[in-house]
Coordinates of C-alpha atoms (C1' of nucleotides) in Angstrom, one line a residue:
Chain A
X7 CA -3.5 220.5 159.8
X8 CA -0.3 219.8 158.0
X9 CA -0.2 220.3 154.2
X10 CA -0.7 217.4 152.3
X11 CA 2.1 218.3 149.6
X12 CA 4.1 218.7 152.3
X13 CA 3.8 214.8 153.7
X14 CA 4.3 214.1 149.9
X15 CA 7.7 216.0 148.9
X16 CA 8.9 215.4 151.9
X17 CA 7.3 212.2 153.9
X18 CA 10.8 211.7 156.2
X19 CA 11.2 214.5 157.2
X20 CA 7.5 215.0 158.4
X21 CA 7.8 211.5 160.0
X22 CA 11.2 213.1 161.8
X23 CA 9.5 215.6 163.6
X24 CA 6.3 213.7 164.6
X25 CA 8.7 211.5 166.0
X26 CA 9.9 214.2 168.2
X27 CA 6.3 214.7 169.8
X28 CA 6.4 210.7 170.0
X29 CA 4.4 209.5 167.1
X30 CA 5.1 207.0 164.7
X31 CA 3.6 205.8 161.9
X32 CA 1.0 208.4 161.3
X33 CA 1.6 209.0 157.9
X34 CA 1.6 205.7 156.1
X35 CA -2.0 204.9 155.6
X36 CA -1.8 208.5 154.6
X37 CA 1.1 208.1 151.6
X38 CA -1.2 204.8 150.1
X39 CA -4.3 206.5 150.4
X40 CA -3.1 209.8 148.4
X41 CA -1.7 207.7 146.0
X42 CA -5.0 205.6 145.3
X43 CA -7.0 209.3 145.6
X44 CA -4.8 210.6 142.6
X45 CA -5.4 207.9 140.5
X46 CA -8.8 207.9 141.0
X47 CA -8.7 211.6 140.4
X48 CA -6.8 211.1 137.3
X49 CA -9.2 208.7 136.0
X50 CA -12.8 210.7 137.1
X51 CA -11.6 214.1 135.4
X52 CA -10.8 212.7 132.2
X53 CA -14.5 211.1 132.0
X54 CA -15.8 214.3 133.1
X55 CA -13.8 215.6 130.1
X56 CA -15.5 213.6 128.1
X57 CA -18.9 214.2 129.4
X58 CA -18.3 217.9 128.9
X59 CA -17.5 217.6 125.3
X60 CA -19.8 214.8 124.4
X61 CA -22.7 217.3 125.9
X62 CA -21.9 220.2 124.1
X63 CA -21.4 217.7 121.1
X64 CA -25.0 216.9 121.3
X65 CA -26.7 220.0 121.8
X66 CA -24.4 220.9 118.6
X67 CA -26.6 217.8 117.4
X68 CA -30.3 219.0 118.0
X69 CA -29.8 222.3 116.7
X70 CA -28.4 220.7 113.5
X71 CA -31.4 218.0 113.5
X72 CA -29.3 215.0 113.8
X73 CA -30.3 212.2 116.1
X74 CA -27.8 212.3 119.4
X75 CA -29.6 209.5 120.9
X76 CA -26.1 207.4 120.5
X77 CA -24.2 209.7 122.2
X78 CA -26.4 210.2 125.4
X79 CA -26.6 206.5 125.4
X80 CA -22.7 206.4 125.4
X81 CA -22.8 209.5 127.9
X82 CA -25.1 207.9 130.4
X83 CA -23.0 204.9 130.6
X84 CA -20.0 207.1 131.4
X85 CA -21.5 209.5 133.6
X86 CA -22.6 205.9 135.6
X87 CA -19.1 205.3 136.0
X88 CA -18.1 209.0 137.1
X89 CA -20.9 208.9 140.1
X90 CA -18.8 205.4 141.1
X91 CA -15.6 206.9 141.0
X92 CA -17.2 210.4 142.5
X93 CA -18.0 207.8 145.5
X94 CA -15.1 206.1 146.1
X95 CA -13.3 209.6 145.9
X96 CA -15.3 211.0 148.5
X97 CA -14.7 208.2 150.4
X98 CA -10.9 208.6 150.2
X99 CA -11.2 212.2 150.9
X100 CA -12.8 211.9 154.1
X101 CA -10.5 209.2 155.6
X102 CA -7.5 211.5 154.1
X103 CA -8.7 214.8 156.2
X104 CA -9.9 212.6 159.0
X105 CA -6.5 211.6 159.2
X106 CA -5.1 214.7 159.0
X107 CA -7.3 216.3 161.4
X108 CA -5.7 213.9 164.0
X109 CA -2.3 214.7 163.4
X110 CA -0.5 217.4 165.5
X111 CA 1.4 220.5 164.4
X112 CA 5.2 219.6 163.7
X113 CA 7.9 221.2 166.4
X114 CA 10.0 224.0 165.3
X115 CA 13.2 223.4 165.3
X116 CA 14.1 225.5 168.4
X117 CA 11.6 223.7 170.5
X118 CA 13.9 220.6 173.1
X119 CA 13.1 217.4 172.8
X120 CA 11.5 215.2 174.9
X121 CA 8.8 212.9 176.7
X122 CA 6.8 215.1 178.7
X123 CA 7.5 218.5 181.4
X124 CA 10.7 217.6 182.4
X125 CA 12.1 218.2 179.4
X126 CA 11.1 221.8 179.5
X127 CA 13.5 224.2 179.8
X128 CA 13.3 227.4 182.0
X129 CA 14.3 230.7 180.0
X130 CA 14.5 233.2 182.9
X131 CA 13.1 234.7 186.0
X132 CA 11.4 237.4 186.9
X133 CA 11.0 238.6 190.5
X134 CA 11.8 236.9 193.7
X135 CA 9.2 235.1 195.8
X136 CA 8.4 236.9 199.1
X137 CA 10.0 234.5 202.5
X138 CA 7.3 235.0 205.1
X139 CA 8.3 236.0 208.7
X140 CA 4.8 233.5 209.0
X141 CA 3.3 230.7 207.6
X142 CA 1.7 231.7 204.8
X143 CA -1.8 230.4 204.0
X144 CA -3.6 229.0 200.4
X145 CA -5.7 231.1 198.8
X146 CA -8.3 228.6 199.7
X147 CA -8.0 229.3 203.2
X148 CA -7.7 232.9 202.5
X149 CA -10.8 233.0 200.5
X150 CA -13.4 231.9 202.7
X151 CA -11.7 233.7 205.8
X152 CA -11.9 236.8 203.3
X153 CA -15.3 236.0 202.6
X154 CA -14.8 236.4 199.1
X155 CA -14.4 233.3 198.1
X156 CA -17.5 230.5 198.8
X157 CA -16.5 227.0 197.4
X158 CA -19.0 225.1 199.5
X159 CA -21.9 227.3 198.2
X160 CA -20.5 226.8 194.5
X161 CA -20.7 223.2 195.0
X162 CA -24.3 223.6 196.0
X163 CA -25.1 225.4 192.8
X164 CA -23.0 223.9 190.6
X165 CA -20.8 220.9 192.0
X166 CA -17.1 220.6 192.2
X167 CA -14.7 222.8 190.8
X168 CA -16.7 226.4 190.3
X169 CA -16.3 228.7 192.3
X170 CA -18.8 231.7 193.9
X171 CA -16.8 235.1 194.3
X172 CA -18.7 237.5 196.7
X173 CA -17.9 241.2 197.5
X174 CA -14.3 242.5 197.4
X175 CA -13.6 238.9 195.5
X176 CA -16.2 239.4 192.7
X177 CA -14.9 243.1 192.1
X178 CA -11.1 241.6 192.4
X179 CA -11.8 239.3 189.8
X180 CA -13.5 241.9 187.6
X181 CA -10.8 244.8 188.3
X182 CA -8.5 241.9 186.8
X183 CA -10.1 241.3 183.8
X184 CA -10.6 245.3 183.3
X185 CA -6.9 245.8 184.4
X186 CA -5.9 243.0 181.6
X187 CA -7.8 244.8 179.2
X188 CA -6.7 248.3 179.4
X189 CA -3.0 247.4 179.2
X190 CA -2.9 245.0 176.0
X191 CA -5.5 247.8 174.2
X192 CA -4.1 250.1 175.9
X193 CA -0.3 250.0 175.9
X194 CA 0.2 246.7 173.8
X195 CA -1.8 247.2 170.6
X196 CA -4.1 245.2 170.7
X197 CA -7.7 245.6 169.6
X198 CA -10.6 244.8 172.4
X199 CA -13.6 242.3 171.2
X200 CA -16.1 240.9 173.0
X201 CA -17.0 237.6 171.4
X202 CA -20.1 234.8 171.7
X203 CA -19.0 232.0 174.4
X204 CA -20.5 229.4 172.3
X205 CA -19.3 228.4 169.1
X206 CA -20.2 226.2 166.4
X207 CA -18.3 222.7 165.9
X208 CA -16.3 224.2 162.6
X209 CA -14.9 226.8 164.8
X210 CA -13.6 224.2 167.0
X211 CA -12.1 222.1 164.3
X212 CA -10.4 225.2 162.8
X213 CA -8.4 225.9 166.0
X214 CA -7.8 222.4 166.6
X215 CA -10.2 221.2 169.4
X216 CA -12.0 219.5 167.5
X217 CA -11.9 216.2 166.6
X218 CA -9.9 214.8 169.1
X219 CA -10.4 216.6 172.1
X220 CA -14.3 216.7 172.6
X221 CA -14.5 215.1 175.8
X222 CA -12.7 217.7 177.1
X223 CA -15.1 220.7 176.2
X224 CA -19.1 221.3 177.2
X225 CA -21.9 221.0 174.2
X226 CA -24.7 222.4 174.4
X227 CA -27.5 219.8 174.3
X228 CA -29.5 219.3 170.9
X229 CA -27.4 221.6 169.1
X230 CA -23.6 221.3 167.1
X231 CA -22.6 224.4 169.5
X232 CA -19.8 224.4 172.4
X233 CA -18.9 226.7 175.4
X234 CA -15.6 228.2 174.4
X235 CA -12.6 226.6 176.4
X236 CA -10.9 229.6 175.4
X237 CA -11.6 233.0 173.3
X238 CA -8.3 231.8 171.5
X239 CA -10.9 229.8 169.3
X240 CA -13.4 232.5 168.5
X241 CA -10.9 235.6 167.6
X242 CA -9.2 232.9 165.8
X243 CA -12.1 232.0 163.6
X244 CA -13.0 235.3 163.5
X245 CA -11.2 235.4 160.0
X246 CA -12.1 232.2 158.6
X247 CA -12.6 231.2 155.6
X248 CA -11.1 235.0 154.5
X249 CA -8.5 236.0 152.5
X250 CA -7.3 239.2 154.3
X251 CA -4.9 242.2 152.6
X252 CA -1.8 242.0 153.7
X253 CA -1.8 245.5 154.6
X254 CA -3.7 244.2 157.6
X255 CA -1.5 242.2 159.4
X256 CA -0.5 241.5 161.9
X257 CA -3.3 241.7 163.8
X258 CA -3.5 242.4 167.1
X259 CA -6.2 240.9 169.3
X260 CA -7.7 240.8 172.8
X261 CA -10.8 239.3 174.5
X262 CA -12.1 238.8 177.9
X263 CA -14.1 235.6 178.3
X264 CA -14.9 233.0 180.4
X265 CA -13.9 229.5 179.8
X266 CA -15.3 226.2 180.1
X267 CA -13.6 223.1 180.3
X268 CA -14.9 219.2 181.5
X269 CA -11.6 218.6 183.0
X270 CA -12.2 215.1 181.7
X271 CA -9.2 212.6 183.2
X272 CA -8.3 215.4 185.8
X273 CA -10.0 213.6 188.9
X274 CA -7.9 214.3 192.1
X275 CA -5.9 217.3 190.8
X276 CA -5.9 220.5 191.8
X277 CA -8.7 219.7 193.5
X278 CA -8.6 222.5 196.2
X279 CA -9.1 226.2 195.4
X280 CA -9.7 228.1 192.0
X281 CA -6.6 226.6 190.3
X282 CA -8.6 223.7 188.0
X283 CA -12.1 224.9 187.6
X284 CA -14.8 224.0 184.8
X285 CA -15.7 227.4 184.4
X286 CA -12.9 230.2 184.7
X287 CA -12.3 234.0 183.5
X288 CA -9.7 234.7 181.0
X289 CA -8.1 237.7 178.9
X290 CA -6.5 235.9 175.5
X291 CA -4.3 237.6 173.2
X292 CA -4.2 236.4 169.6
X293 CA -2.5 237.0 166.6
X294 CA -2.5 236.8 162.8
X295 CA 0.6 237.7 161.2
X296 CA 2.4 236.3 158.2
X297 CA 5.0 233.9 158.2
X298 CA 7.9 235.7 158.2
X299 CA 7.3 237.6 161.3
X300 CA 5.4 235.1 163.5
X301 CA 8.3 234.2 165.7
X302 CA 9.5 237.7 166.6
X303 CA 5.5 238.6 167.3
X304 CA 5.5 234.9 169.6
X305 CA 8.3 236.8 171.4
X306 CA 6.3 239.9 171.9
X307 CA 3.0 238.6 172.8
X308 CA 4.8 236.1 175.1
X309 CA 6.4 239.6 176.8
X310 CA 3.1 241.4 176.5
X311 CA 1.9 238.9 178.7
X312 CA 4.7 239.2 181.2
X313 CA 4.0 242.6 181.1
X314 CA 1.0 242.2 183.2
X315 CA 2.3 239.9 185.6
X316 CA 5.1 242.7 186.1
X317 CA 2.4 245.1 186.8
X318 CA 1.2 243.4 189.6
X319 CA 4.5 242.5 191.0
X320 CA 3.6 239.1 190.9
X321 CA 7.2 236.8 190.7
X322 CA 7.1 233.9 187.4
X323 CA 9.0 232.3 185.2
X324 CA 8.7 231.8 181.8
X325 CA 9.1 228.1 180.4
X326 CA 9.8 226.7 176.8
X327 CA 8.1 223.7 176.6
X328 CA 9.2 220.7 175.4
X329 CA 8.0 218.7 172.6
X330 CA 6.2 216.1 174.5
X331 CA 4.0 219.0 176.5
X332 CA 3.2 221.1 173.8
X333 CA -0.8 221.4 172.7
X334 CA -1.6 219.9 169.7
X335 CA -1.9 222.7 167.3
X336 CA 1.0 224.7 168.5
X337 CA 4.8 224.7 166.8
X338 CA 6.2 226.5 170.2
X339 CA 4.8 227.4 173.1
X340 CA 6.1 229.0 176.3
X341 CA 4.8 228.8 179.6
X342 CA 4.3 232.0 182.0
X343 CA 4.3 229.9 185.2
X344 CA 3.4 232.4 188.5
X345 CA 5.0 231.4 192.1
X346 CA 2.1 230.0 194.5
X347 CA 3.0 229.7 197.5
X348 CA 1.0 227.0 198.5
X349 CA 2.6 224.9 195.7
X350 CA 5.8 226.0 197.0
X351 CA 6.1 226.0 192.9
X352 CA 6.0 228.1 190.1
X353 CA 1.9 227.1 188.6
X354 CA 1.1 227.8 184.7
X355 CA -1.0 231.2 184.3
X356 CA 0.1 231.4 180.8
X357 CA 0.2 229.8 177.7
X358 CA 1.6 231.8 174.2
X359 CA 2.1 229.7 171.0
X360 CA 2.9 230.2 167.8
X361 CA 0.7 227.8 165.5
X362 CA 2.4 228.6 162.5
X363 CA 0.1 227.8 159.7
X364 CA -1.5 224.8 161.4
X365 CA -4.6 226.8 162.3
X366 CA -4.8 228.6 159.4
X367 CA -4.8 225.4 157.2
X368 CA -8.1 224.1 159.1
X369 CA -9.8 227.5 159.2
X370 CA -8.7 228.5 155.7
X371 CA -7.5 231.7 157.2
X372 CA -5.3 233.3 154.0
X373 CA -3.7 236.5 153.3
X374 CA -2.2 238.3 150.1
X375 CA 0.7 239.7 150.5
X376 CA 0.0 242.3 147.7
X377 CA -2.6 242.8 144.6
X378 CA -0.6 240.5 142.9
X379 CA 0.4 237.2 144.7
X380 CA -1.4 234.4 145.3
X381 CA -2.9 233.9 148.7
X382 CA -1.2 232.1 151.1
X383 CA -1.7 230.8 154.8
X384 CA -1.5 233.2 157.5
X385 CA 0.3 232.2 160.7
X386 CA -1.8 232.8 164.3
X387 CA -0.4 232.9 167.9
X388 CA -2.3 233.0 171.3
X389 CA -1.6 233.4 174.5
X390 CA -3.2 234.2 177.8
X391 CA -3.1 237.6 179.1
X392 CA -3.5 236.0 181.3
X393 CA -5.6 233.7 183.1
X394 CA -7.6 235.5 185.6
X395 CA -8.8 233.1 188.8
X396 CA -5.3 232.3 189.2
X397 CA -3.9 235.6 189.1
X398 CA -6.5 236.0 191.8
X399 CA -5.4 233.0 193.6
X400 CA -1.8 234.3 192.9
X401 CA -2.5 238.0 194.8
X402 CA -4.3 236.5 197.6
X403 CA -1.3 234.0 198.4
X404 CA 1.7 236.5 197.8
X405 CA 0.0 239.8 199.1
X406 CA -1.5 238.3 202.4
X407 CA -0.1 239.4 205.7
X408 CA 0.2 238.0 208.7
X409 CA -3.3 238.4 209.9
X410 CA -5.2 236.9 207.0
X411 CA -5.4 240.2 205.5
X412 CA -4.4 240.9 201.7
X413 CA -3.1 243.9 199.9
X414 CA -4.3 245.0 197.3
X415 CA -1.9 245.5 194.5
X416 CA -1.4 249.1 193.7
X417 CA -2.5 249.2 189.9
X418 CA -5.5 247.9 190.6
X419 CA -6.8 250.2 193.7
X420 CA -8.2 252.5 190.9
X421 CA -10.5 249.3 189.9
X422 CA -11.5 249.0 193.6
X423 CA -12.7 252.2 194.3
X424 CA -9.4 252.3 195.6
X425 CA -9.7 249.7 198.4
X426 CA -6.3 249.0 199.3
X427 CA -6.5 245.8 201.4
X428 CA -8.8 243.3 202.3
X429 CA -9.5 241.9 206.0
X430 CA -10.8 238.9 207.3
X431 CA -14.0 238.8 209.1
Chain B
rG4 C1' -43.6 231.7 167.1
rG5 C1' -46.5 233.5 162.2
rA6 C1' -46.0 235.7 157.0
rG7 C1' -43.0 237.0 153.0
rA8 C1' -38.2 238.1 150.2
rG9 C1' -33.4 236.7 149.2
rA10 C1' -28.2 234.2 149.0
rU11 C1' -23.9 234.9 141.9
rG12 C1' -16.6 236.9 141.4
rG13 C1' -12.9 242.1 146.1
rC14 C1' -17.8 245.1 145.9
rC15 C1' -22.4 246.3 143.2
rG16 C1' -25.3 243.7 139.8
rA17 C1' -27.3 240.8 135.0
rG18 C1' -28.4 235.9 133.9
rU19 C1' -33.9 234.9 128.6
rC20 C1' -37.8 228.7 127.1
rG21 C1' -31.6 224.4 131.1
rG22 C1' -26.6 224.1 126.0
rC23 C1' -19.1 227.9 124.2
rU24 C1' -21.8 232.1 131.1
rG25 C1' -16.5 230.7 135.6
rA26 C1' -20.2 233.8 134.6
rA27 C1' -22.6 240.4 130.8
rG28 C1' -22.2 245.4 132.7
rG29 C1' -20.3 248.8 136.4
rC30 C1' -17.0 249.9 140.5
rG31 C1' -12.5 248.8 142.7
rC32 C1' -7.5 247.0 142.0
rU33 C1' -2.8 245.9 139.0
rC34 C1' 0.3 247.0 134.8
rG35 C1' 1.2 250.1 130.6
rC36 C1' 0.2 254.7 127.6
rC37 C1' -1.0 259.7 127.7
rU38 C1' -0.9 264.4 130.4
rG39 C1' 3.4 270.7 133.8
rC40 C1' 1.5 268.0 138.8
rU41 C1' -3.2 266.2 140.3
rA42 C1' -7.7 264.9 138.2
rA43 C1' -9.7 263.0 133.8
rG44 C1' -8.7 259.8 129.5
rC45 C1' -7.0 255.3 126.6
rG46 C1' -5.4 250.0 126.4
rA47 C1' -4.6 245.3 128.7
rG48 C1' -5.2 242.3 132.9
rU49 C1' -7.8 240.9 137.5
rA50 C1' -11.8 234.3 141.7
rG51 C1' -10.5 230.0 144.5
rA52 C1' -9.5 224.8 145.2
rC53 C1' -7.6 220.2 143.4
rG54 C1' -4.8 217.3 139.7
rG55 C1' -1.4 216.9 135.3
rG56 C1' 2.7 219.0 132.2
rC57 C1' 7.1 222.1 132.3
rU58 C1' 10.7 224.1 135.8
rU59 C1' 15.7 224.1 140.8
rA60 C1' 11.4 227.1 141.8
rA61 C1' 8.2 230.6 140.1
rA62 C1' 6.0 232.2 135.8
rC63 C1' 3.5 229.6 132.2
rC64 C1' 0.4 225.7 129.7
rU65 C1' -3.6 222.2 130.5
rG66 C1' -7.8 219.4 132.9
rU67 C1' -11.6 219.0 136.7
rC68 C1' -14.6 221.2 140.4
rU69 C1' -17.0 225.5 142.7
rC70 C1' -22.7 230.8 141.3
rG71 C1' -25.0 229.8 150.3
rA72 C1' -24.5 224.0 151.7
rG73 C1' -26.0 219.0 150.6
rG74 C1' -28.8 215.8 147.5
rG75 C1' -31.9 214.8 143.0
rU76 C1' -33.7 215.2 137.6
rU77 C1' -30.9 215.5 132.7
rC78 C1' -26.6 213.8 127.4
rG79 C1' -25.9 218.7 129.8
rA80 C1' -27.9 222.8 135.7
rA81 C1' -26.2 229.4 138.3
rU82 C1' -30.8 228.3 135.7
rC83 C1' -35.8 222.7 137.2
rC84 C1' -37.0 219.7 142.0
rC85 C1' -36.1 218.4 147.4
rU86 C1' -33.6 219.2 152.2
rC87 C1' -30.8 222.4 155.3
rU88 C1' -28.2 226.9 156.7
rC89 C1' -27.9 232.0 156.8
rU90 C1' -29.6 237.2 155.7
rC91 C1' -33.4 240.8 155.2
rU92 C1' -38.7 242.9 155.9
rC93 C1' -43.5 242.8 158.5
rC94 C1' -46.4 240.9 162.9
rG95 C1' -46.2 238.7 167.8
rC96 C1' -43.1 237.7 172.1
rC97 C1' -38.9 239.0 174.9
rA98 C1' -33.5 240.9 178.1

RNA sequence: GGAGAGAUGGCCGAGUCGGCUGAAGGCGCUCGCCUGCUAAGCGAGUAGACGGGCUUAAACCUGUCUCGAGGGUUCGAAUCCCUCUCUCUCCGCCA
């Protein structure tokens, strides 16, 4: 959410930089309606003024014996008029936050300009992507051959896009997550929490799902709770509506979950293998810093992440989006994108953004710098740590061998009982 | 699922028959004083949000709102009524 006083001081130069992510116009019905709810304000609080003295004025009254009847007549008549105003208030109010509950975070300044992806721009390499001496196979051919992946038998459980892992797959998958999890505690800082995987509808406003991208996110039936698309909204929320010391931060996050998204509008894509599923395993990293050190800690988490993919010795690239493919709440956001082989392309595995206060706002997530300031809005970051079912997908495709087989990276053999390479049946 | 208790400021905790209670008292914290050091002691201060004034800004001054959330009664509600949420205790059930 962007601050209101902010639109107000400065209403060009908010307008500017929503122009950048291609929206125009956003704030106008915005300016007229602030000004009618400050009026309105104006005039309610000096009637309530009124009230307030004309109240104690008649209990002053009855304990002299004088007659206040008068007076509460008068008072009524006012108070009348307040509940009116009160209304009309509350109306504004609403339509006010509803509208800036739709608007996106503004770009920093860093961030390129532009309509969409190709506007992107690539910030460096790491690793080289293996030539094969054979043609190399997807990890969707590689799975079932393995027999550790079983889309057909997902399908009959669940429909499309889930996936069943079985033996060496299921353990793969979990040495990930484990793997994940004991480098960013372990070597990164960060501080492991196992969180619900369904959330309540504030959550999802405060990180910014909410309200415009329901369709794209599972509810659970009869209730205002949601299957987390991502455990970047519950260790987000997990300080909201708290004023922390600023002795605390930054804070340093991690979480294994799974995640669940309705792919809503993604019909046809990705349709093969574990690339675009509803339901997917994920280690998230999230921060809470202040403001002044948010951009060096983007920088960090962002190589934190790296870090893992490193590890594996799995080749990526890391991507600063543009401001036409940024997510809505983020101010800058760069993409760890992981070299498939079946995509002859570099394929996201990784998302870390600095939010700035755009989070914070929503979830009322506040720090004070010390015992004497006032509090203010804390910045938060996340970022994968990163996706797991692709980093699956990723080992299988640039570990196999000629035979079908598939090494198993040597930093997770302790996680496998050390099982170093898989062969087809 | 059944029965009961509760939700007040950073924390603990008081709020009588509704009326200077945004909130006693204590702890904590901040600043100052005092004291070889520390400890103790003394004094002052110490919620948030949204407006208005002043200001480059902050500080400051001022108004309104907030005692789990929402609604109601009343001239006036932390105090009375209704609904909801959450917490705790006991019983039952259950991984």
């Amino acid at each position: 959410m962007l601050d209101a006083k902010l639109i107000r001081a400065k209403p060009e130069m908010v307008e500017a930089a929503l122009e950048k992510r291609n929206i125009s116009g956003a704030l106008d019905r915005f300016i007229v309606l602030d000004e009618e709810r400050r009026a309105i304000l104006g005039k309610v609080e000096e009637l309530k003024g009124f009230r307030n003295n004309a109240s104690m004025e008649v209990g002053r009254m009855k304990k002299q014996g004088i007659e206040p009847e008068a007076l509460m007549e008068q008072v009524r008549q006012v108070g009348m008029e307040i509940k009116a105003l009160d209304d009309q208030l509350k109306a504004i109010e609403d339509n006010l936050e509803n509208i800036l509950l739709n608007i996106p975070n503004l770009p920093h300044e860093s961030v390129p300009v532009g309509l969409d992806e190709s506007a992107n721009v690539e910030v460096r390499r790491w690793g080289d992507p293996r030539s094969f001496d054979f043609e190399p196979k997807a990890h969707w051919d590689l799975g079932p051959e393995l027999d550790i992946l079983d889309f057909e038998r997902a399908a009959k459980l669940s429909g499309a896009r889930f996936t069943v892992y079985k033996g060496a797959g299921a353990r793969l998958e979990r040495a990930v997550i484990n793997f994940y999890l004991d480098v960013h505690t372990g070597q990164h800082g960060y501080r492991e929490i196992l969180p619900p995987f369904m959330v309540s509808a504030d959550c999802m406003t405060g990180t910014g799902q909410l309200p415009k991208f329901a369709e794209d996110m599972f509810k659970v039936e009869g209730r205002e709770m949601y299957l987390v698309p991502t455990a970047e909204v519950p260790l987000t929320n997990l300080y909201r509506e708290e004023i922390l010391d600023g002795a605390q931060l930054p804070i340093y996050l991690t979480a294994y979950t799974p995640c669940f998204r309705a792919e809503a509008g993604s019909h046809g894509r990705d349709t093969r293998g574990v690339i675009r599923q509803h339901q997917f395993n994920k280690v998230e990293l999230v921060k809470i810093t202040d403001p002044d050190h948010s951009y060096d800690e983007l920088e960090k988490l962002t190589a934190d992440a790296e870090r893992v993919l490193q590890l594996l010795g799995l080749p990526y690239r890391v991507v600063l989006l543009s401001t036409g493919d940024m997510g809505f709440s983020s101010a800058k956001t760069y993409d760890l994108e992981v070299w498939m082989p079946s995509y002859q392309a570099y394929k996201e595995i990784s998302s870390c953004s600095n939010c700035e206060d755009f989070q914070a706002r929503r979830a009322n997530i506040r720090f004070r710098p010390d015992a004497k300031s006032r509090p203010q809005y804390a910045h938060t970051l996340n970022g994968s740590g990163v996706a797991v079912g692709r980093t699956v997908a990723a080992i299988l495709e640039n570990y196999q061998e000629a035979d079908g087989s598939v090494v198993i990276p040597e930093v997770l053999r302790p996680y496998m009982g050390g099982l170093e390479v898989m062969i087809p049946v």
